[in-house]
Amino acid sequence: MEDNGTYPEEIGRGREVNIDTHVSKCPTCGANLVYCPELKKLRCDYCNNTVDIDLTDYAEEIDFKKIIDDFQGWGDETRMFQCSNCGARTIVSKKELSPVCPYCGTSNVVESQDIAGLKPNAVLPFLIGVKEAGERFKKWVGKKFFAPRSYKKSVKAENIRGNYYPAFTFDSNTFSTYRGTLGEYYYVTVRRNGQNVQERRIRYFNISGTYSYFFNDVLVYANRSRDEKYMSKLLPFTTDYAQKYNEDFLHGFSASQYEKDGTECWQEAQERMRSHLRRAILSQYHYDVISSLDINTSHNNVTYKYMLLPVYVGHSKFRKKNYNFYVNGQNGNVAGKTPVSPVKISVLSLIGAAVLAGLGVLIYFLTNS
C-alpha cells in the first residue's frame, strides 16, 4: 500500500496483543483526554495540554488457526449502547460519559449487554479532523451533477462523528494449478449469395500450468449494515501501517461491533482471491472466448488482523430530509447520498431520447441509401 507520509519511517512491530491504557487523564488538570487526529496526540479539551502516543507500535499478523483457539474478548474497558431511535449498536470507552449514536445523532441510547466477540488487535487512527471531513464533504457535493443547485449552495455538514468500523484483513501464500480451453477468433472468406463475405470462426487451444501469488491485507468489511455499500467507495485504507489496538485511539470516538466473524470474512476473502487469480492467469494468454477453466488453489501461512477503520459519519438536510454521508478518516474520500434534481433528470432524459432518435434516423438513411 502507498504510504501517505504521516507515519514514521521506522517500522518496529509490537509483539503484544494486550490492551494498553496507560493514558486517559490529563496530567495537568485531570480531565479526560481525547485523541486529536490533527496532532496525532491525546489532547485535553479543557487546558489544551497534549500527550504523545507511540505511532511505531504496529499491529502484528496473527495465525488464522488461532482465531478460535486464542479467543480474547474486549474485557472491561468498553461498553455497548443501543440506540432507541435507529437500533444501531455502538461500542464506546467506559470513560465516555455522554455517548451519542453515530448513525442518527440521537443521544437517546441505552446501555446494552456486555460485548461478545473477538477484540480487535489493530486500529487505523483518524488522520484528519472533523473540520476537514466537513470540507471534504462540501467539495464532494459540489461535484454531484444531479444534486439541486439550491442544495449545493446551502449544504451544511451536520452532526459529524468519528466511528471505527470493523474489518478483517488476510494474508495468504497461494499455489494454484489450472487447466482449461480458450479460443481465438479468426476470419475466413466465403462465397455467399454471389458475394465474398468474412465469416468469423473460433480456433480453440488448451492451457495448463501453475501460478503462485502472495496476497497481502485483503480487506473484508465485517458489517452487514446499511453502511456496507458505501464503504468500498471510501477505499483505500492504508492497512500496512495499522497500529496495535490501543484504547487511547477510541477516546472521543465510538466503534461498531462486527456482524460477520473472522471465518465468514475469510470465506469472502477467498472469493476475492479466486477472482484475482482467475484474472491473473488469463492475462498470460491472448484469447477471445473462454470455453472452460478449472483452478485449484491451496492456501499456506494464512494470517489475519481484526482492525478498526476510521470513518466520519454525518448528515445534511434538504427539505426536511436527512442525507447521510461518510468520510474516510485517513484520506478524506467521501461517499453517501444527496438529493436529486427532478429537472436535471428530465432534461437529461430528453437529451438521451433525442440522441437515440437521431441515431435511429441516421441508421435508417444509411441502410436505405
Short mmCIF file of N, CA, C and O in Angstrom, two decimals, residues 195-309:
data_model
loop_
_atom_site.label_atom_id
_atom_site.label_comp_id
_atom_site.label_asym_id
_atom_site.label_seq_id
_atom_site.Cartn_x
_atom_site.Cartn_y
_atom_site.Cartn_z
N GLN A 195 -21.50 -13.21 -53.37
CA GLN A 195 -20.56 -12.20 -52.86
C GLN A 195 -19.58 -12.83 -51.88
O GLN A 195 -19.89 -13.81 -51.20
N ASN A 196 -18.36 -12.25 -51.84
CA ASN A 196 -17.37 -12.68 -50.86
C ASN A 196 -17.64 -11.97 -49.52
O ASN A 196 -17.73 -10.75 -49.48
N VAL A 197 -17.77 -12.75 -48.46
CA VAL A 197 -18.02 -12.18 -47.14
C VAL A 197 -17.05 -12.80 -46.14
O VAL A 197 -16.55 -13.91 -46.34
N GLN A 198 -16.78 -12.04 -45.05
CA GLN A 198 -15.91 -12.53 -43.98
C GLN A 198 -16.75 -13.27 -42.94
O GLN A 198 -17.76 -12.76 -42.44
N GLU A 199 -16.33 -14.47 -42.63
CA GLU A 199 -17.04 -15.29 -41.65
C GLU A 199 -16.13 -15.55 -40.44
O GLU A 199 -14.98 -15.96 -40.61
N ARG A 200 -16.66 -15.25 -39.25
CA ARG A 200 -15.84 -15.42 -38.04
C ARG A 200 -15.94 -16.85 -37.52
O ARG A 200 -17.03 -17.41 -37.41
N ARG A 201 -14.77 -17.39 -37.19
CA ARG A 201 -14.72 -18.71 -36.59
C ARG A 201 -13.83 -18.68 -35.35
O ARG A 201 -13.17 -17.69 -35.08
N ILE A 202 -13.83 -19.77 -34.59
CA ILE A 202 -13.06 -19.83 -33.34
C ILE A 202 -12.06 -20.98 -33.41
O ILE A 202 -12.42 -22.10 -33.74
N ARG A 203 -10.81 -20.66 -33.09
CA ARG A 203 -9.76 -21.68 -33.01
C ARG A 203 -9.47 -21.93 -31.53
O ARG A 203 -9.00 -21.04 -30.82
N TYR A 204 -9.78 -23.11 -31.02
CA TYR A 204 -9.60 -23.42 -29.61
C TYR A 204 -8.20 -23.97 -29.34
O TYR A 204 -7.59 -24.63 -30.19
N PHE A 205 -7.70 -23.70 -28.12
CA PHE A 205 -6.42 -24.27 -27.70
C PHE A 205 -6.47 -24.52 -26.19
O PHE A 205 -7.18 -23.85 -25.45
N ASN A 206 -5.73 -25.51 -25.75
CA ASN A 206 -5.71 -25.91 -24.35
C ASN A 206 -4.60 -25.19 -23.59
O ASN A 206 -3.54 -24.90 -24.15
N ILE A 207 -4.86 -24.90 -22.32
CA ILE A 207 -3.85 -24.29 -21.46
C ILE A 207 -3.75 -25.09 -20.17
O ILE A 207 -4.72 -25.72 -19.74
N SER A 208 -2.60 -25.05 -19.52
CA SER A 208 -2.41 -25.67 -18.21
C SER A 208 -1.13 -25.11 -17.61
O SER A 208 -0.27 -24.58 -18.32
N GLY A 209 -1.01 -25.19 -16.30
CA GLY A 209 0.19 -24.69 -15.65
C GLY A 209 -0.02 -24.47 -14.17
O GLY A 209 -1.00 -24.92 -13.57
N THR A 210 0.94 -23.76 -13.57
CA THR A 210 0.86 -23.42 -12.15
C THR A 210 1.04 -21.91 -11.99
O THR A 210 1.61 -21.24 -12.87
N TYR A 211 0.54 -21.40 -10.87
CA TYR A 211 0.64 -19.95 -10.62
C TYR A 211 0.74 -19.73 -9.12
O TYR A 211 -0.08 -20.23 -8.34
N SER A 212 1.76 -18.97 -8.71
CA SER A 212 1.96 -18.66 -7.29
C SER A 212 1.75 -17.16 -7.07
O SER A 212 2.17 -16.34 -7.89
N TYR A 213 1.12 -16.82 -5.94
CA TYR A 213 0.87 -15.41 -5.66
C TYR A 213 0.70 -15.22 -4.16
O TYR A 213 0.07 -16.04 -3.48
N PHE A 214 1.27 -14.13 -3.64
CA PHE A 214 1.11 -13.78 -2.24
C PHE A 214 0.11 -12.64 -2.11
O PHE A 214 0.28 -11.57 -2.70
N PHE A 215 -0.94 -12.85 -1.33
CA PHE A 215 -1.94 -11.81 -1.07
C PHE A 215 -1.61 -11.13 0.25
O PHE A 215 -1.40 -11.79 1.27
N ASN A 216 -1.60 -9.80 0.21
CA ASN A 216 -1.30 -9.01 1.40
C ASN A 216 -2.50 -8.13 1.76
O ASN A 216 -2.99 -7.35 0.94
N ASP A 217 -2.98 -8.30 2.97
CA ASP A 217 -4.04 -7.45 3.52
C ASP A 217 -5.27 -7.35 2.62
O ASP A 217 -5.70 -6.26 2.23
N VAL A 218 -5.83 -8.49 2.27
CA VAL A 218 -7.12 -8.50 1.58
C VAL A 218 -8.17 -8.08 2.61
O VAL A 218 -8.41 -8.77 3.59
N LEU A 219 -8.82 -6.95 2.36
CA LEU A 219 -9.69 -6.34 3.36
C LEU A 219 -11.15 -6.73 3.13
O LEU A 219 -11.66 -6.61 2.01
N VAL A 220 -11.80 -7.17 4.21
CA VAL A 220 -13.22 -7.53 4.16
C VAL A 220 -13.93 -6.80 5.29
O VAL A 220 -13.57 -6.96 6.46
N TYR A 221 -14.93 -6.01 4.96
CA TYR A 221 -15.72 -5.32 5.98
C TYR A 221 -16.54 -6.34 6.75
O TYR A 221 -17.09 -7.27 6.17
N ALA A 222 -16.63 -6.13 8.05
CA ALA A 222 -17.28 -7.12 8.91
C ALA A 222 -18.68 -6.71 9.32
O ALA A 222 -19.20 -7.19 10.33
N ASN A 223 -19.31 -5.83 8.56
CA ASN A 223 -20.67 -5.38 8.84
C ASN A 223 -21.63 -5.87 7.76
O ASN A 223 -21.26 -6.06 6.60
N ARG A 224 -22.89 -6.04 8.15
CA ARG A 224 -23.95 -6.28 7.17
C ARG A 224 -24.87 -5.07 7.12
O ARG A 224 -25.95 -5.12 6.57
N SER A 225 -24.48 -3.98 7.72
CA SER A 225 -25.38 -2.85 7.97
C SER A 225 -25.64 -2.04 6.71
O SER A 225 -25.12 -2.30 5.63
N ARG A 226 -26.42 -1.00 6.91
CA ARG A 226 -26.81 -0.09 5.83
C ARG A 226 -25.60 0.62 5.22
O ARG A 226 -25.68 1.14 4.12
N ASP A 227 -24.50 0.68 5.96
CA ASP A 227 -23.34 1.44 5.50
C ASP A 227 -22.43 0.65 4.57
O ASP A 227 -21.56 1.22 3.92
N GLU A 228 -22.59 -0.67 4.52
CA GLU A 228 -21.62 -1.50 3.82
C GLU A 228 -21.47 -1.12 2.34
O GLU A 228 -20.37 -1.14 1.80
N LYS A 229 -22.55 -0.73 1.69
CA LYS A 229 -22.49 -0.41 0.27
C LYS A 229 -21.66 0.83 0.00
O LYS A 229 -21.18 1.03 -1.12
N TYR A 230 -21.49 1.68 1.02
CA TYR A 230 -20.70 2.90 0.83
C TYR A 230 -19.23 2.69 1.17
O TYR A 230 -18.38 3.47 0.73
N MET A 231 -18.92 1.66 1.95
CA MET A 231 -17.56 1.51 2.44
C MET A 231 -16.54 1.29 1.33
O MET A 231 -15.42 1.81 1.39
N SER A 232 -16.90 0.55 0.29
CA SER A 232 -15.96 0.30 -0.81
C SER A 232 -15.61 1.59 -1.55
O SER A 232 -14.54 1.69 -2.16
N LYS A 233 -16.49 2.58 -1.49
CA LYS A 233 -16.23 3.84 -2.16
C LYS A 233 -15.25 4.72 -1.37
O LYS A 233 -14.81 5.76 -1.87
N LEU A 234 -14.96 4.33 -0.13
CA LEU A 234 -14.03 5.09 0.69
C LEU A 234 -12.59 4.61 0.55
O LEU A 234 -11.68 5.22 1.10
N LEU A 235 -12.37 3.52 -0.16
CA LEU A 235 -11.02 2.97 -0.31
C LEU A 235 -10.08 3.96 -0.98
O LEU A 235 -10.51 4.81 -1.74
N PRO A 236 -8.75 3.83 -0.69
CA PRO A 236 -8.12 2.78 0.11
C PRO A 236 -7.92 3.19 1.56
O PRO A 236 -7.92 4.36 1.89
N PHE A 237 -7.76 2.18 2.42
CA PHE A 237 -7.27 2.38 3.78
C PHE A 237 -5.84 1.83 3.83
O PHE A 237 -5.57 0.74 3.31
N THR A 238 -4.94 2.57 4.46
CA THR A 238 -3.53 2.17 4.49
C THR A 238 -3.32 1.17 5.61
O THR A 238 -2.82 1.50 6.69
N THR A 239 -3.68 -0.07 5.36
CA THR A 239 -3.68 -1.10 6.40
C THR A 239 -2.29 -1.58 6.77
O THR A 239 -2.11 -2.18 7.83
N ASP A 240 -1.30 -1.34 5.93
CA ASP A 240 0.06 -1.79 6.23
C ASP A 240 0.60 -1.14 7.50
O ASP A 240 1.51 -1.67 8.14
N TYR A 241 0.09 0.02 7.83
CA TYR A 241 0.60 0.75 8.99
C TYR A 241 -0.40 0.79 10.14
O TYR A 241 -0.44 1.73 10.92
N ALA A 242 -1.21 -0.26 10.24
CA ALA A 242 -2.17 -0.35 11.34
C ALA A 242 -1.44 -0.42 12.68
O ALA A 242 -0.46 -1.14 12.84
N GLN A 243 -1.93 0.34 13.65
CA GLN A 243 -1.35 0.33 14.98
C GLN A 243 -1.92 -0.82 15.80
O GLN A 243 -3.03 -1.29 15.58
N LYS A 244 -1.10 -1.29 16.75
CA LYS A 244 -1.63 -2.26 17.71
C LYS A 244 -2.79 -1.61 18.46
O LYS A 244 -2.73 -0.44 18.83
N TYR A 245 -3.86 -2.38 18.68
CA TYR A 245 -5.04 -1.82 19.32
C TYR A 245 -4.67 -1.14 20.64
O TYR A 245 -4.00 -1.72 21.50
N ASN A 246 -5.12 0.07 20.79
CA ASN A 246 -4.87 0.87 21.98
C ASN A 246 -6.12 1.69 22.25
O ASN A 246 -6.58 2.42 21.38
N GLU A 247 -6.67 1.56 23.44
CA GLU A 247 -7.91 2.25 23.77
C GLU A 247 -7.78 3.76 23.62
O GLU A 247 -8.77 4.47 23.39
N ASP A 248 -6.56 4.29 23.71
CA ASP A 248 -6.37 5.74 23.59
C ASP A 248 -6.93 6.28 22.28
O ASP A 248 -7.44 7.40 22.23
N PHE A 249 -6.84 5.50 21.21
CA PHE A 249 -7.33 5.96 19.91
C PHE A 249 -8.86 6.07 19.88
O PHE A 249 -9.42 6.72 18.98
N LEU A 250 -9.54 5.42 20.83
CA LEU A 250 -11.01 5.47 20.88
C LEU A 250 -11.53 6.61 21.72
O LEU A 250 -12.73 6.89 21.69
N HIS A 251 -10.66 7.28 22.47
CA HIS A 251 -11.13 8.37 23.31
C HIS A 251 -11.71 9.48 22.44
O HIS A 251 -11.03 10.06 21.60
N GLY A 252 -12.99 9.78 22.64
CA GLY A 252 -13.67 10.79 21.83
C GLY A 252 -14.34 10.22 20.60
O GLY A 252 -14.99 10.96 19.85
N PHE A 253 -14.22 8.92 20.38
CA PHE A 253 -14.81 8.26 19.21
C PHE A 253 -15.61 7.06 19.68
O PHE A 253 -15.58 6.67 20.84
N SER A 254 -16.33 6.45 18.75
CA SER A 254 -17.06 5.22 19.03
C SER A 254 -16.64 4.15 18.04
O SER A 254 -15.87 4.42 17.12
N ALA A 255 -17.13 2.94 18.24
CA ALA A 255 -16.78 1.84 17.34
C ALA A 255 -17.99 0.94 17.14
O ALA A 255 -18.87 0.86 18.01
N SER A 256 -18.03 0.27 15.99
CA SER A 256 -19.11 -0.68 15.70
C SER A 256 -18.57 -2.09 15.87
O SER A 256 -17.42 -2.38 15.54
N GLN A 257 -19.41 -2.97 16.38
CA GLN A 257 -19.04 -4.37 16.55
C GLN A 257 -19.24 -5.12 15.24
O GLN A 257 -20.14 -4.82 14.46
N TYR A 258 -18.38 -6.12 15.00
CA TYR A 258 -18.53 -6.89 13.76
C TYR A 258 -19.81 -7.73 13.78
O TYR A 258 -20.25 -8.19 14.82
N GLU A 259 -20.39 -7.88 12.59
CA GLU A 259 -21.57 -8.72 12.40
C GLU A 259 -21.23 -9.99 11.62
O GLU A 259 -21.99 -10.95 11.64
N LYS A 260 -20.09 -9.97 10.92
CA LYS A 260 -19.56 -11.16 10.25
C LYS A 260 -18.26 -11.52 10.96
O LYS A 260 -17.35 -10.70 11.03
N ASP A 261 -18.17 -12.75 11.47
CA ASP A 261 -16.97 -13.11 12.22
C ASP A 261 -15.81 -13.43 11.28
O ASP A 261 -15.94 -13.38 10.05
N GLY A 262 -14.66 -13.76 11.86
CA GLY A 262 -13.45 -13.96 11.08
C GLY A 262 -13.54 -15.09 10.07
O GLY A 262 -13.03 -14.99 8.95
N THR A 263 -14.21 -16.19 10.44
CA THR A 263 -14.31 -17.31 9.50
C THR A 263 -15.21 -16.97 8.31
O THR A 263 -14.92 -17.36 7.18
N GLU A 264 -16.28 -16.23 8.56
CA GLU A 264 -17.15 -15.82 7.45
C GLU A 264 -16.43 -14.82 6.55
O GLU A 264 -16.53 -14.89 5.31
N CYS A 265 -15.69 -13.90 7.14
CA CYS A 265 -14.93 -12.93 6.34
C CYS A 265 -13.83 -13.61 5.55
O CYS A 265 -13.51 -13.19 4.43
N TRP A 266 -13.24 -14.68 6.10
CA TRP A 266 -12.22 -15.43 5.37
C TRP A 266 -12.81 -16.08 4.12
O TRP A 266 -12.17 -16.11 3.06
N GLN A 267 -14.03 -16.58 4.20
CA GLN A 267 -14.69 -17.15 3.02
C GLN A 267 -14.86 -16.08 1.95
O GLN A 267 -14.63 -16.33 0.76
N GLU A 268 -15.25 -14.87 2.36
CA GLU A 268 -15.39 -13.78 1.40
C GLU A 268 -14.06 -13.37 0.81
O GLU A 268 -13.95 -13.08 -0.39
N ALA A 269 -13.02 -13.38 1.64
CA ALA A 269 -11.68 -13.05 1.15
C ALA A 269 -11.21 -14.06 0.11
O ALA A 269 -10.59 -13.69 -0.90
N GLN A 270 -11.51 -15.34 0.33
CA GLN A 270 -11.11 -16.37 -0.63
C GLN A 270 -11.79 -16.16 -1.98
O GLN A 270 -11.19 -16.42 -3.03
N GLU A 271 -13.06 -15.72 -1.95
CA GLU A 271 -13.76 -15.45 -3.20
C GLU A 271 -13.04 -14.35 -3.98
O GLU A 271 -12.87 -14.43 -5.21
N ARG A 272 -12.61 -13.30 -3.28
CA ARG A 272 -11.89 -12.22 -3.95
C ARG A 272 -10.55 -12.70 -4.48
O ARG A 272 -10.11 -12.30 -5.57
N MET A 273 -9.89 -13.55 -3.71
CA MET A 273 -8.61 -14.10 -4.16
C MET A 273 -8.80 -14.95 -5.41
O MET A 273 -8.00 -14.88 -6.35
N ARG A 274 -9.87 -15.75 -5.42
CA ARG A 274 -10.12 -16.58 -6.60
C ARG A 274 -10.35 -15.72 -7.84
O ARG A 274 -9.87 -16.03 -8.93
N SER A 275 -11.09 -14.65 -7.68
CA SER A 275 -11.34 -13.75 -8.81
C SER A 275 -10.04 -13.13 -9.31
O SER A 275 -9.81 -13.03 -10.52
N HIS A 276 -9.19 -12.72 -8.37
CA HIS A 276 -7.90 -12.14 -8.77
C HIS A 276 -7.04 -13.16 -9.48
O HIS A 276 -6.42 -12.85 -10.53
N LEU A 277 -6.97 -14.39 -8.96
CA LEU A 277 -6.15 -15.43 -9.58
C LEU A 277 -6.65 -15.77 -10.97
O LEU A 277 -5.85 -15.98 -11.90
N ARG A 278 -7.94 -15.82 -11.14
CA ARG A 278 -8.51 -16.12 -12.46
C ARG A 278 -8.09 -15.05 -13.48
O ARG A 278 -7.66 -15.38 -14.59
N ARG A 279 -8.21 -13.76 -13.07
CA ARG A 279 -7.81 -12.68 -13.97
C ARG A 279 -6.32 -12.73 -14.27
O ARG A 279 -5.89 -12.51 -15.41
N ALA A 280 -5.52 -13.02 -13.24
CA ALA A 280 -4.07 -13.04 -13.42
C ALA A 280 -3.63 -14.17 -14.34
O ALA A 280 -2.76 -14.00 -15.20
N ILE A 281 -4.23 -15.34 -14.18
CA ILE A 281 -3.88 -16.48 -15.04
C ILE A 281 -4.29 -16.21 -16.48
O ILE A 281 -3.51 -16.44 -17.41
N LEU A 282 -5.49 -15.70 -16.67
CA LEU A 282 -5.96 -15.43 -18.04
C LEU A 282 -5.16 -14.33 -18.72
O LEU A 282 -5.03 -14.31 -19.95
N SER A 283 -4.60 -13.41 -17.92
CA SER A 283 -3.83 -12.31 -18.51
C SER A 283 -2.56 -12.79 -19.19
O SER A 283 -1.95 -12.03 -19.96
N GLN A 284 -2.17 -14.02 -18.95
CA GLN A 284 -0.96 -14.56 -19.59
C GLN A 284 -1.21 -15.01 -21.02
O GLN A 284 -0.26 -15.32 -21.74
N TYR A 285 -2.46 -15.04 -21.42
CA TYR A 285 -2.80 -15.59 -22.73
C TYR A 285 -3.59 -14.57 -23.54
O TYR A 285 -4.28 -13.71 -23.00
N HIS A 286 -3.49 -14.70 -24.86
CA HIS A 286 -4.33 -13.92 -25.76
C HIS A 286 -5.50 -14.80 -26.17
O HIS A 286 -5.33 -15.89 -26.71
N TYR A 287 -6.71 -14.33 -25.90
CA TYR A 287 -7.89 -15.14 -26.18
C TYR A 287 -9.08 -14.21 -26.39
O TYR A 287 -9.06 -13.03 -26.02
N ASP A 288 -10.12 -14.77 -26.99
CA ASP A 288 -11.37 -14.03 -27.18
C ASP A 288 -12.54 -14.66 -26.43
O ASP A 288 -13.47 -13.95 -26.02
N VAL A 289 -12.51 -15.98 -26.26
CA VAL A 289 -13.58 -16.67 -25.55
C VAL A 289 -12.97 -17.68 -24.58
O VAL A 289 -11.85 -18.16 -24.77
N ILE A 290 -13.72 -17.96 -23.51
CA ILE A 290 -13.31 -18.97 -22.53
C ILE A 290 -14.28 -20.13 -22.62
O ILE A 290 -15.47 -19.98 -22.32
N SER A 291 -13.78 -21.28 -23.02
CA SER A 291 -14.63 -22.47 -23.08
C SER A 291 -14.71 -23.13 -21.71
O SER A 291 -15.79 -23.52 -21.26
N SER A 292 -13.57 -23.24 -21.02
CA SER A 292 -13.55 -23.81 -19.68
C SER A 292 -12.26 -23.38 -18.99
O SER A 292 -11.25 -23.09 -19.64
N LEU A 293 -12.31 -23.32 -17.65
CA LEU A 293 -11.11 -23.01 -16.87
C LEU A 293 -11.33 -23.52 -15.45
O LEU A 293 -12.21 -23.05 -14.74
N ASP A 294 -10.52 -24.49 -15.06
CA ASP A 294 -10.58 -25.04 -13.71
C ASP A 294 -9.30 -24.65 -12.96
O ASP A 294 -8.19 -24.88 -13.45
N ILE A 295 -9.48 -24.06 -11.78
CA ILE A 295 -8.34 -23.62 -10.97
C ILE A 295 -8.46 -24.24 -9.58
O ILE A 295 -9.50 -24.11 -8.93
N ASN A 296 -7.41 -24.90 -9.13
CA ASN A 296 -7.35 -25.46 -7.78
C ASN A 296 -6.27 -24.72 -7.01
O ASN A 296 -5.10 -24.71 -7.43
N THR A 297 -6.65 -24.12 -5.89
CA THR A 297 -5.73 -23.26 -5.14
C THR A 297 -5.57 -23.76 -3.72
O THR A 297 -6.56 -24.09 -3.06
N SER A 298 -4.33 -23.81 -3.26
CA SER A 298 -4.04 -24.12 -1.87
C SER A 298 -3.54 -22.86 -1.18
O SER A 298 -2.82 -22.05 -1.77
N HIS A 299 -3.93 -22.67 0.10
CA HIS A 299 -3.53 -21.51 0.88
C HIS A 299 -2.57 -21.94 1.98
O HIS A 299 -2.84 -22.92 2.69
N ASN A 300 -1.49 -21.21 2.12
CA ASN A 300 -0.49 -21.52 3.13
C ASN A 300 -0.15 -20.26 3.93
O ASN A 300 -0.19 -19.14 3.40
N ASN A 301 0.23 -20.46 5.19
CA ASN A 301 0.64 -19.35 6.06
C ASN A 301 -0.40 -18.23 6.08
O ASN A 301 -0.08 -17.06 5.89
N VAL A 302 -1.66 -18.61 6.30
CA VAL A 302 -2.74 -17.62 6.34
C VAL A 302 -2.71 -16.89 7.69
O VAL A 302 -2.66 -17.51 8.75
N THR A 303 -2.69 -15.57 7.62
CA THR A 303 -2.72 -14.75 8.84
C THR A 303 -3.82 -13.70 8.70
O THR A 303 -4.32 -13.44 7.61
N TYR A 304 -4.18 -13.10 9.84
CA TYR A 304 -5.25 -12.11 9.82
C TYR A 304 -4.94 -10.99 10.80
O TYR A 304 -4.13 -11.11 11.72
N LYS A 305 -5.60 -9.87 10.59
CA LYS A 305 -5.70 -8.80 11.58
C LYS A 305 -7.17 -8.42 11.67
O LYS A 305 -7.84 -8.28 10.64
N TYR A 306 -7.66 -8.27 12.89
CA TYR A 306 -9.01 -7.74 13.08
C TYR A 306 -8.82 -6.29 13.50
O TYR A 306 -8.32 -6.00 14.58
N MET A 307 -9.20 -5.38 12.61
CA MET A 307 -8.89 -3.98 12.83
C MET A 307 -10.12 -3.08 12.77
O MET A 307 -11.18 -3.46 12.27
N LEU A 308 -9.94 -1.89 13.28
CA LEU A 308 -10.97 -0.86 13.27
C LEU A 308 -10.56 0.22 12.27
O LEU A 308 -9.44 0.73 12.31
N LEU A 309 -11.49 0.56 11.35
CA LEU A 309 -11.23 1.53 10.29
C LEU A 309 -11.88 2.87 10.65
O LEU A 309 -13.03 2.92 11.08
#
